[in-house]
Coordinates of C-alpha atoms and ligand atoms in Angstrom, one line a residue:
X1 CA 44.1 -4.7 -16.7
X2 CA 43.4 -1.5 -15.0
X3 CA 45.9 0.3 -12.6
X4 CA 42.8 0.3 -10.0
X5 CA 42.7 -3.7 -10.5
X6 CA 46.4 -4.3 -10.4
X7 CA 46.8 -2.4 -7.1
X8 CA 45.2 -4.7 -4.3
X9 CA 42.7 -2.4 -2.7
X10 CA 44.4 -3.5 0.9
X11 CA 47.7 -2.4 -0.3
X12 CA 46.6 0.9 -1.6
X13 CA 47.8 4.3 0.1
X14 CA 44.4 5.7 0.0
X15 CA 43.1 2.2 2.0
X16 CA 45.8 2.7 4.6
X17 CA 45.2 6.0 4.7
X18 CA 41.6 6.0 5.3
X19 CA 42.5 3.0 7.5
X20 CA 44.6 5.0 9.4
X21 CA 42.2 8.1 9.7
X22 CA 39.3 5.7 10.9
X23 CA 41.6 4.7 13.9
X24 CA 42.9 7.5 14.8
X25 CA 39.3 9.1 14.8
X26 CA 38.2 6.0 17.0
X27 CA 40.6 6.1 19.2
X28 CA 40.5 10.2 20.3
X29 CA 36.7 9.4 21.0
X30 CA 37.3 7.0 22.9
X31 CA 39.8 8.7 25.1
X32 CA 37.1 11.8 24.9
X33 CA 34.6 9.2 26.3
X34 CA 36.8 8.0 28.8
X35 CA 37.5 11.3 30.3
X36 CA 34.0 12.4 30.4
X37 CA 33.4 9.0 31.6
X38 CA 35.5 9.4 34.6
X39 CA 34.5 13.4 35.7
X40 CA 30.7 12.6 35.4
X41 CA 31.4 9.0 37.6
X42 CA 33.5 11.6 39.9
X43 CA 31.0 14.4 39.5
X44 CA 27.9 12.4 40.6
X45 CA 29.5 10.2 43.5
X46 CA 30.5 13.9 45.2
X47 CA 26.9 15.1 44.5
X48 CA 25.3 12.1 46.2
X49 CA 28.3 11.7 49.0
X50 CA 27.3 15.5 49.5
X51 CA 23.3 14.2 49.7
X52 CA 24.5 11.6 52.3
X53 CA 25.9 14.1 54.7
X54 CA 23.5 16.3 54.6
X55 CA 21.0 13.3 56.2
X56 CA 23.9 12.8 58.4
X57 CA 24.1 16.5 59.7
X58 CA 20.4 17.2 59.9
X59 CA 20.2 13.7 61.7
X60 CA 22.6 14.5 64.7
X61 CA 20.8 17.8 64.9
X62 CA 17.5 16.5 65.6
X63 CA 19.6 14.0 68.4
X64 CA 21.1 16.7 69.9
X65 CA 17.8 18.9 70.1
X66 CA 14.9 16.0 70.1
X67 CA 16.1 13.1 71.1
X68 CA 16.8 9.6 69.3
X69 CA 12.9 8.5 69.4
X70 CA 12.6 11.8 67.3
X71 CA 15.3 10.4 64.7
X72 CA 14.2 7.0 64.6
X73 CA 10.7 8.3 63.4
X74 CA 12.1 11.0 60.9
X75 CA 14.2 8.3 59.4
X76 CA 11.3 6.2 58.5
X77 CA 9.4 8.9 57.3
X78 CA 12.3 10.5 55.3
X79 CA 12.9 7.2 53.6
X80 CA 9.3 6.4 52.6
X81 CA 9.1 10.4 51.7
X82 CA 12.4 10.2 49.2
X83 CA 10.9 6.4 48.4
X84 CA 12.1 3.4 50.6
X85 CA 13.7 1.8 47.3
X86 CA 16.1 4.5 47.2
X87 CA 17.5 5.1 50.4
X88 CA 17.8 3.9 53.8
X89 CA 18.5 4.2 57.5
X90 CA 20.0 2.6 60.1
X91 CA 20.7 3.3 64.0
X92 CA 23.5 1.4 65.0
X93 CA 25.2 0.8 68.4
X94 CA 28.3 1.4 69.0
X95 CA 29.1 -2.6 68.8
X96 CA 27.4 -2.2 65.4
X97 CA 24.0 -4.0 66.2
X98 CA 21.0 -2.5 64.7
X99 CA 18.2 -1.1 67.2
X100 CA 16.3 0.9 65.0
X101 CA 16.3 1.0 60.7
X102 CA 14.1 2.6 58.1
X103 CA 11.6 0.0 55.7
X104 CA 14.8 -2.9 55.0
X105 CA 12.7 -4.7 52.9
X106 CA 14.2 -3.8 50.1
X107 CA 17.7 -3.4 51.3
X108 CA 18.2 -6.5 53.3
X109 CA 21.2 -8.2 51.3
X110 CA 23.0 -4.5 52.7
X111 CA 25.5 -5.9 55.3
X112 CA 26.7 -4.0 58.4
X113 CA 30.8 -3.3 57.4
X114 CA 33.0 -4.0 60.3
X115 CA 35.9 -2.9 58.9
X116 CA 33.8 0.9 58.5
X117 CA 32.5 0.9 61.8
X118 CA 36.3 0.3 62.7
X119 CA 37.8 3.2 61.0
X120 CA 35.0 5.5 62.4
X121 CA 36.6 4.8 65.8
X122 CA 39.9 5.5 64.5
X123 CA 38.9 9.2 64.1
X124 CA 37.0 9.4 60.6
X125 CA 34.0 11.0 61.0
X126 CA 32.5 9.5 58.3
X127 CA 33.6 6.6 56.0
X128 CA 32.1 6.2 52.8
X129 CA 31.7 2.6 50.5
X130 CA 30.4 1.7 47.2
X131 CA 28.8 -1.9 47.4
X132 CA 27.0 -3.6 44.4
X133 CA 23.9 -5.6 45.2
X134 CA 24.4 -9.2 43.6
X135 CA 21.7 -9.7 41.0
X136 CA 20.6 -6.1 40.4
X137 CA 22.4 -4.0 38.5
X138 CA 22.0 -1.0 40.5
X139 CA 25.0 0.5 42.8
X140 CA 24.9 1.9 46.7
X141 CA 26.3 4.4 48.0
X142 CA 27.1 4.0 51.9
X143 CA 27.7 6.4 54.5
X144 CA 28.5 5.3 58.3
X145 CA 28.7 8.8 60.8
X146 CA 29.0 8.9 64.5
X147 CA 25.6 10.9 65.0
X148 CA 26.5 11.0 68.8
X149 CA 29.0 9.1 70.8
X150 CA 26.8 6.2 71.2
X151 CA 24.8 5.8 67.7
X152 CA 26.3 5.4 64.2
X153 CA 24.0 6.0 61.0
X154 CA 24.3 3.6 58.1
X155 CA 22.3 6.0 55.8
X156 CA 22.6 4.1 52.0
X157 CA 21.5 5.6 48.6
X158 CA 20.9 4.0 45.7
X159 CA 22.8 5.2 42.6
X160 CA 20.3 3.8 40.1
X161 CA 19.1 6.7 38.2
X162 CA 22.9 8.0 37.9
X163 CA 23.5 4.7 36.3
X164 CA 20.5 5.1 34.1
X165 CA 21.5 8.5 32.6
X166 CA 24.9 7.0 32.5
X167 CA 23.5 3.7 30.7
X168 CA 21.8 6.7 28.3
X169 CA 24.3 8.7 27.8
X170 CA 26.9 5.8 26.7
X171 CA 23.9 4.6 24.5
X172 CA 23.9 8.0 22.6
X173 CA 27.6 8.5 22.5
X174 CA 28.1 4.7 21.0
X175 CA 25.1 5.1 18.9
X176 CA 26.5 9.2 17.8
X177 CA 30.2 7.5 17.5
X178 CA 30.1 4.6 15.0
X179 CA 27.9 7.1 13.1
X180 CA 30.5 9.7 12.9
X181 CA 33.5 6.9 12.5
X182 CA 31.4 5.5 9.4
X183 CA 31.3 9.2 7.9
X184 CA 34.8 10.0 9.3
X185 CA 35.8 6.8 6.9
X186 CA 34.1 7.5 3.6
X187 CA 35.4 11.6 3.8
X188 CA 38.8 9.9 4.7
X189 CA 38.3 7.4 1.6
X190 CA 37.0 10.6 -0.4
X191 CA 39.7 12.9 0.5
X192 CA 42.7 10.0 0.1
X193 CA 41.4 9.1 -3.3
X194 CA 41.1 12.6 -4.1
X195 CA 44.9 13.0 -3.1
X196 CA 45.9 10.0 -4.7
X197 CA 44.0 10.5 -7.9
X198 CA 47.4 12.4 -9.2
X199 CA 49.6 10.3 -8.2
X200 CA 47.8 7.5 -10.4
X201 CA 47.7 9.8 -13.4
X202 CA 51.3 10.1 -13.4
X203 CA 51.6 6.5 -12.8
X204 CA 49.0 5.9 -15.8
X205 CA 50.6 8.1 -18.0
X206 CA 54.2 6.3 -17.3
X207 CA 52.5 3.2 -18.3
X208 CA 51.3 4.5 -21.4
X209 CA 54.7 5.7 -22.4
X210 CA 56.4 2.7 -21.7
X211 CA 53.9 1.5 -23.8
X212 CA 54.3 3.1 -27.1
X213 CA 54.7 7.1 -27.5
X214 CA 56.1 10.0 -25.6
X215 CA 53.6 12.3 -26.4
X216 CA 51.5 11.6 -23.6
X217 CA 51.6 14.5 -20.7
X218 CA 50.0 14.3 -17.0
X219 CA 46.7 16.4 -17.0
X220 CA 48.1 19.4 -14.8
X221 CA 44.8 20.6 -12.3
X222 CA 46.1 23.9 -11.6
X223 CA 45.2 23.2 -7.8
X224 CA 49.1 24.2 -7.1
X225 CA 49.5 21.3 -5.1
X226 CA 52.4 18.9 -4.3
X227 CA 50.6 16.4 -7.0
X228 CA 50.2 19.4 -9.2
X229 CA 54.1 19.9 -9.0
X230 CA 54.9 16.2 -9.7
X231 CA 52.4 15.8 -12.8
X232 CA 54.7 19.8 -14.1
X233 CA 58.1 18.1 -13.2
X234 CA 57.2 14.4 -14.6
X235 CA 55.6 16.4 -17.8
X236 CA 59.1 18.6 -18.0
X237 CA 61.1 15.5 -17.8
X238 CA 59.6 14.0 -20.5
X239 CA 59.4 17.5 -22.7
X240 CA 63.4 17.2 -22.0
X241 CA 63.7 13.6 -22.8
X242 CA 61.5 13.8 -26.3
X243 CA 63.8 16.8 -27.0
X244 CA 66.6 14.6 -26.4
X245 CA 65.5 11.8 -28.2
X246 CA 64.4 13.8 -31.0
X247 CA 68.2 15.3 -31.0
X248 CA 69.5 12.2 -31.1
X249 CA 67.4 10.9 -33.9
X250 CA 68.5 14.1 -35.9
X251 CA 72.0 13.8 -35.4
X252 CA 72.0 10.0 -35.8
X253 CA 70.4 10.7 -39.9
X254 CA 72.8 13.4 -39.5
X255 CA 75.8 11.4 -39.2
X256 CA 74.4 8.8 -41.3
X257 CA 73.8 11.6 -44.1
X258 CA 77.5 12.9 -43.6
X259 CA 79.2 9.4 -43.5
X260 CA 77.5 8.7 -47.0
X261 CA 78.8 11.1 -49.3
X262 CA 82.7 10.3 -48.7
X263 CA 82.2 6.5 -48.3
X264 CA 80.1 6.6 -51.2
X265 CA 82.7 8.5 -52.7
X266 CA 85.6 6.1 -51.1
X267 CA 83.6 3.3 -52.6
X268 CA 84.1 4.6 -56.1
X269 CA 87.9 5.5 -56.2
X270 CA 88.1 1.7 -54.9
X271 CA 86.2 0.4 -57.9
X272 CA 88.3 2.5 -60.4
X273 CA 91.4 1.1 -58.9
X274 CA 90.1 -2.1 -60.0
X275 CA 89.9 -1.2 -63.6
X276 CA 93.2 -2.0 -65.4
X277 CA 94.6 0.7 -67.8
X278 CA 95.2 3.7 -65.5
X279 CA 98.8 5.2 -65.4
X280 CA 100.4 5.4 -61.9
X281 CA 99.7 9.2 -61.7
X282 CA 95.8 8.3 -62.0
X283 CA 96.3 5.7 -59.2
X284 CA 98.5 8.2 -56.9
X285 CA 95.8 10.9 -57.4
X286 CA 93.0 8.3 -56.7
X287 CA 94.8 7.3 -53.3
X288 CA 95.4 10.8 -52.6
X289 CA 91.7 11.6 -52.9
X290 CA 91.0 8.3 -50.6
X291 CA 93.0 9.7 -47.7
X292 CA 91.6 13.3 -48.5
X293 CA 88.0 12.0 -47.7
X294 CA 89.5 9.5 -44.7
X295 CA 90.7 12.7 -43.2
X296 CA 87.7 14.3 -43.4
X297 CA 85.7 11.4 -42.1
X298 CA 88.8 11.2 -39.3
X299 CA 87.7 15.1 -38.5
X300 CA 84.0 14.5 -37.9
X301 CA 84.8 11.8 -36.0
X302 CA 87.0 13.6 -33.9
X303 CA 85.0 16.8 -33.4
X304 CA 82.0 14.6 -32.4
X305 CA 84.5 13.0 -29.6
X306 CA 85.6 16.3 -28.6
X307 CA 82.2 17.7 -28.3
X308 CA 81.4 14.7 -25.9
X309 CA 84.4 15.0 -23.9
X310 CA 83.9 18.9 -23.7
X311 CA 79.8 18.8 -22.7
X312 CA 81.1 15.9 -19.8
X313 CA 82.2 19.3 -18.0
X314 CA 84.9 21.2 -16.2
X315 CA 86.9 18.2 -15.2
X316 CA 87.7 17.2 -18.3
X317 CA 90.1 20.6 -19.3
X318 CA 93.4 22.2 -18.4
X319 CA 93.6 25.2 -16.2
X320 CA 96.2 27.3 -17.4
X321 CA 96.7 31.4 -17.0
X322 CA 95.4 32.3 -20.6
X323 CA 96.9 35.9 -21.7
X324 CA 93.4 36.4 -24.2
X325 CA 94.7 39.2 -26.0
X326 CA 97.9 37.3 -27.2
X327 CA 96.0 34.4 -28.4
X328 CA 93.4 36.3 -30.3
X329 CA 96.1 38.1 -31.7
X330 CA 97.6 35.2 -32.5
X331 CA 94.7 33.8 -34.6
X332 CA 93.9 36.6 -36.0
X333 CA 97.2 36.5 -37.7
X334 CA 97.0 32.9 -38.4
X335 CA 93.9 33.8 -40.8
X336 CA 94.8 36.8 -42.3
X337 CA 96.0 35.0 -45.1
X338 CA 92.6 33.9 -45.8
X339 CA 91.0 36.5 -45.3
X340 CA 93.7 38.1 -47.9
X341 CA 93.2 35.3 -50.4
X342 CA 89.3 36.4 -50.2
X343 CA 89.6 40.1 -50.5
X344 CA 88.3 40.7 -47.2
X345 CA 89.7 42.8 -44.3
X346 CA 90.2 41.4 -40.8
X347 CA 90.5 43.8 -37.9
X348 CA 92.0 43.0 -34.6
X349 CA 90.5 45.6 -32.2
X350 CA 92.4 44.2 -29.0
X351 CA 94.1 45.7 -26.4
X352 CA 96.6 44.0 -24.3
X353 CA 96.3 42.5 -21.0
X354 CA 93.0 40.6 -21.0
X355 CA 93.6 37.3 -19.3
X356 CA 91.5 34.2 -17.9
X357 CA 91.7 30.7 -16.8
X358 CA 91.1 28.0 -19.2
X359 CA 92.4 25.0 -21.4
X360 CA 94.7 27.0 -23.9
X361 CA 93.8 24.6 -26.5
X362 CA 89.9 24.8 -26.3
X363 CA 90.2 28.7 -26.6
X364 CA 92.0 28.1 -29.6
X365 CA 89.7 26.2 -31.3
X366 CA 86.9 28.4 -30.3
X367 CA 88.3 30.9 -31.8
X368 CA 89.4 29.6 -35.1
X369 CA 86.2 28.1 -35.6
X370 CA 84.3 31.4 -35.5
X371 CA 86.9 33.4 -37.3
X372 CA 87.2 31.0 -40.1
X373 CA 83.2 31.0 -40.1
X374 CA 83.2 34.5 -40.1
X375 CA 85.8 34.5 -43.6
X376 CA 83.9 32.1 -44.7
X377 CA 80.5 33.3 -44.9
X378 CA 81.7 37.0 -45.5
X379 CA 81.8 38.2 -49.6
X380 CA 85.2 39.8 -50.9
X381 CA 85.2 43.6 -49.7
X382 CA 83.7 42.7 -46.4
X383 CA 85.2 43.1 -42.9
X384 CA 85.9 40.7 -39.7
X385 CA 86.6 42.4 -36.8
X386 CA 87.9 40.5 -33.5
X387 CA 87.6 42.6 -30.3
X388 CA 87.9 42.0 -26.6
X389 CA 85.7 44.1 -23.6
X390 CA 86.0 43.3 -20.1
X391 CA 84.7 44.1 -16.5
X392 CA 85.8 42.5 -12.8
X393 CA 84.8 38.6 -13.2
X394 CA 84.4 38.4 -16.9
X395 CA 85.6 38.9 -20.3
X396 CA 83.9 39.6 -23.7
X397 CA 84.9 38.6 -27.1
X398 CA 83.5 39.4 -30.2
X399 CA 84.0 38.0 -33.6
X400 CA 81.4 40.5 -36.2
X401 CA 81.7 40.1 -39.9
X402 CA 79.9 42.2 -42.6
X403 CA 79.0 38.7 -44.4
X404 CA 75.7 37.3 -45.9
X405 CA 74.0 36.7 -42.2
X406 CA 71.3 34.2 -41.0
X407 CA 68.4 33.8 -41.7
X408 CA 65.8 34.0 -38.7
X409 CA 64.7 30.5 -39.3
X410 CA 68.4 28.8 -39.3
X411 CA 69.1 31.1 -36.1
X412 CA 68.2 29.0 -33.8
X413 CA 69.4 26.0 -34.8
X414 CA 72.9 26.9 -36.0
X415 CA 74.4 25.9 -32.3
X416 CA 73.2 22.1 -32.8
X417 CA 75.5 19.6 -34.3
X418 CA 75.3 19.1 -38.0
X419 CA 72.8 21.6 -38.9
X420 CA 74.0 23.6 -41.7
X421 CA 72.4 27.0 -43.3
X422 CA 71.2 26.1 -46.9
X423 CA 73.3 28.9 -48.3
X424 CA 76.4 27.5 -46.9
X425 CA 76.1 24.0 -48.2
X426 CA 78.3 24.9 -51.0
X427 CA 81.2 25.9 -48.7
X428 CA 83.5 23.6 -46.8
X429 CA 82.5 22.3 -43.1
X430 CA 80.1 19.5 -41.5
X431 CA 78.1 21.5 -39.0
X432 CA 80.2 20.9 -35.8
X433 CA 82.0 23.6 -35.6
X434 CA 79.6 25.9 -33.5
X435 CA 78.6 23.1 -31.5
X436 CA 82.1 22.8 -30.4
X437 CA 82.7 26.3 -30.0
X438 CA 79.5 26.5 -27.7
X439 CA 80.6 23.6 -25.8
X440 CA 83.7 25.0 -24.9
X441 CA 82.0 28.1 -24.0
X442 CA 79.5 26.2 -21.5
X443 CA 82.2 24.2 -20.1
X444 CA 84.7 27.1 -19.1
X445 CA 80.9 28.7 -17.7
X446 CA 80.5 30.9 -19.8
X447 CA 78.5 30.9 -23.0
X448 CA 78.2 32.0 -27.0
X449 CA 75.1 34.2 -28.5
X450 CA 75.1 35.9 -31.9
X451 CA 72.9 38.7 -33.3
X452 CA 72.8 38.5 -37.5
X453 CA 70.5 39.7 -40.3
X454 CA 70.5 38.8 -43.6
X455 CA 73.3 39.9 -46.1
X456 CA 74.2 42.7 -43.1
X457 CA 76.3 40.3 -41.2
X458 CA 76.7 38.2 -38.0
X459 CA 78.1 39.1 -34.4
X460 CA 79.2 36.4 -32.0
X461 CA 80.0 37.1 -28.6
X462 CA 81.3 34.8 -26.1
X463 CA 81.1 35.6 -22.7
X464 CA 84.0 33.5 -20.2
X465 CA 84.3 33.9 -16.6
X466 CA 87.3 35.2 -15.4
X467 CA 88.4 32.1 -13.6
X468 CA 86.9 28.6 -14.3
X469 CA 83.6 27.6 -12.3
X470 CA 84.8 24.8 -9.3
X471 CA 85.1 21.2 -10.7
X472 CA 82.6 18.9 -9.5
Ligands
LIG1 P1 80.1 24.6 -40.6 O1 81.1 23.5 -40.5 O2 79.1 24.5 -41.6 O3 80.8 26.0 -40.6 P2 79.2 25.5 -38.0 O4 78.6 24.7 -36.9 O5 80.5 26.2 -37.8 O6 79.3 24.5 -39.2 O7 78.1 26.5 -38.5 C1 76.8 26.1 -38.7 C2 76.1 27.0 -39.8 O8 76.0 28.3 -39.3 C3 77.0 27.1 -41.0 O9 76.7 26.1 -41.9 C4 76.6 28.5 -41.5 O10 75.5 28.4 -42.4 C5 76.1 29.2 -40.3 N1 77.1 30.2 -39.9 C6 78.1 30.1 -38.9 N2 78.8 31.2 -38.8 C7 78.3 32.1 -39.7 C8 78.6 33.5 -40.0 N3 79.5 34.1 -39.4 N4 77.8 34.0 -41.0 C9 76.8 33.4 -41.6 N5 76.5 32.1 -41.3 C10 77.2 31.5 -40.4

């Protein structure tokens, strides 16, 4: 079944996301309409409130100068002039009883306001009211003024054609707005999917590796992206779990390849034992053999522990004031009779007073491990030299030998466990030793490198901080 299938479309990021989008789109045009809905409603009742007092002005003009005969006729005229559907007049006394109006035909459902007339006499010069005529549609604007202290003017407007441009406008903007929310959604859809799209390769490629290989990487876009920096760190992870896997694999036929040999051998000791006829010197040799491989086997076993413990970290070693110098001199004397036995000089080029932090014992080990490499790999005649350099927070030591080198191909491999140079398959060892040492050297901070060529010789140096990195 397809990721696409699987994921119920409602429960998808890009759905909620569009989802999301849509909404918010919808509701900032509304607010937008809302707003412009309000200043335009505000906007045209001022205009037409302004109209209304202009009548009102020009009215108790032509009362002061002509007379109210001269107002009543102007009215009438004004209204059928502007159209008597859209605006009226009339004279009211000051009880609020009409004695004069415009054409009322149209207008007659228009009541006289008490209540307006009232607050004219509390001092308002004008009061204003917005009445809707039951069955039309249309609005009114009213206006009552005290044109002279014995006649009030009702003058009324209709709002109609406001209301149509309004009824137009909100007909455009409904019509211009679903539009827009219907494009608004599919760029939204567009844009989430296109987000999403990486996230789903990752996902896809997950499956597909749960599924049957490792090989499988996340296509990388190069757009630089956060997506593009999940697909590079997913793809990294799985570089460093197929290296570790394959590492694994490696050292597992490793082991396998290093356990057969003495069992094997173990094996076939047994089954001479069980032949009758051997004298007891022949059996003592054959259970000294036995325990010769068992120790060997008990070796490997316990390097590989030691490796594990060491590679767990800091925690797991001593801190102790290490005096450098003494212990390499130490070693160095601890091997010379090798060295002797193989014709070969060993140097100790190490002045006193070099000192760290470290487990005592670990340091040790390293150290024997490389100088008994270096013996061993070096022909009679050659030279080992041990030295020791350092500056403020670290110290440098060096174990060089004038032996028969590495090859470039075995170079980078001769740190991982088991993995032995073909030319020193016919010496003693199992492959762990510089895995050990370089373990030791990661887990006091500091680290092992080598330079080497070919029957010239090799040169390890460690580097070790001064004082061991703060445990964890
Ligand atoms: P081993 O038990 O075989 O010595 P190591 O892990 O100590 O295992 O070393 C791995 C391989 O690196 C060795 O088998 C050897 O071929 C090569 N090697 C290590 N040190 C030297 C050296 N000083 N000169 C040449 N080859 C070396």
């Amino acid at each position: 079944m397809s990721l696409k299938k699987r994921i119920n479309l409602k429960n998808s990021l890009a759905f909620r996301l569009t989802l999301w989008y849509a909404g918010i789109f919808t509701v900032s045009s509304c607010v937008a309409f809302l707003l412009f809905y309000t200043l335009i409603t505000l906007f045209i009742r001022d205009r037409t409130d302004q109209e209304l007092l202009g009548q009102v002005n020009r009215f108790s003009a032509l009362l002061a100068t002509e007379g109210v005969e001269a107002v009543k006729s102007a009215a009438v005229i004004e209204a059928q002039a502007a159209g008597v559907k859209k605006v009226f007049f009339r004279f009211l006394s000051l009880r609020g009883q009409v004695f004069s109006s415009s054409n009322m035909s149209y207008w007659k459902d228009i009541e006289i306001h008490e209540t307006g007339i009232r607050k004219l006499f509390l001092g308002s010069g004008h009061v204003f009211e917005t009445i809707a005529i039951p069955d039309r549609k249309e609005k009114v604007r009213i206006l009552y003024a005290m044109l002279s202290p014995t006649v009030i003017l009702q003058v009324g407007q209709t709002m109609e054609s406001y209301s149509r441009l309004f009824d137009a406008f909100q007909g455009i903007f409904i019509t211009t707005m679903s539009f827009l929310i219907v494009i608004a959604a599919g760029f939204g859809w567009f844009m989430a999917r296109r987000a999403v799209s990486g996230v789903e390769a990752v996902t896809r490629t997950a499956q597909k590796i749960s599924g049957s290989t490792l090989k499988e990487r996340v296509p990388v876009k190069a757009r630089g992206d956060e997506i593009d920096q999940l697909a590079i760190t997913f793809n990294q992870m799985l570089d460093r779990i197929q290296t570790l896997l394959t590492e694994i694999k490696e050292m597992s036929e490793n082991i396998a390849h290093d356990l057969r040999s003495p069992i094997t051998r173990i094996r076939g000791v047994a089954e001479v034992t069980l032949t009758t006829g051997k004298s007891l010197a022949e059996y003592e040799a054959m259970a000294g053999s036995t325990i010769e491989e068992c120790d060997r086997l008990l070796g490997m076993i316990n390097t590989m522990l030691m490796i594990s413990k060491t590679e767990a970290g800091v925690d797991n070693l001593a801190r102790e004031e290490i005096d450098l110098s003494g212990l390499i001199r130490e070693a160095c004397e601890l091997f010379e009779p090798m060295a002797e036995d193989k014709g070969i000089t060993l140097s100790c080029n190490v002045p006193n007073g070099s000192s760290m932090i470290g487990d005592i014992r670990m340091i040790q080990r390293m150290l024997s491990n490389l100088l008994d490499n270096a013996i061993k790999n070096t022909s009679s005649g050659g030279l080992v030299t041990a030295s020791v350099s350092e500056n403020v927070n670290q110290v440098v030591v060096s174990i060089k030998d004038t032996g028969i080198g590495i090859s470039p191909k075995d170079l980078p491999h001769i740190f991982e466990r088991f993995y032995r140079c073909d030319q020193s398959r016919s010496q003693t060892g199992i492959g762990l030793g510089l895995s050990l040492a370089r373990a030791i050297a990661r887990a006091h901070g500091g680290d092992i490198t080598v330079t080497s060529s070919p029957n010239q010789g090799s040169t390890f140096t460690i580097t070790l901080p001064k004082s061991l990195p703060s445990q964890s």
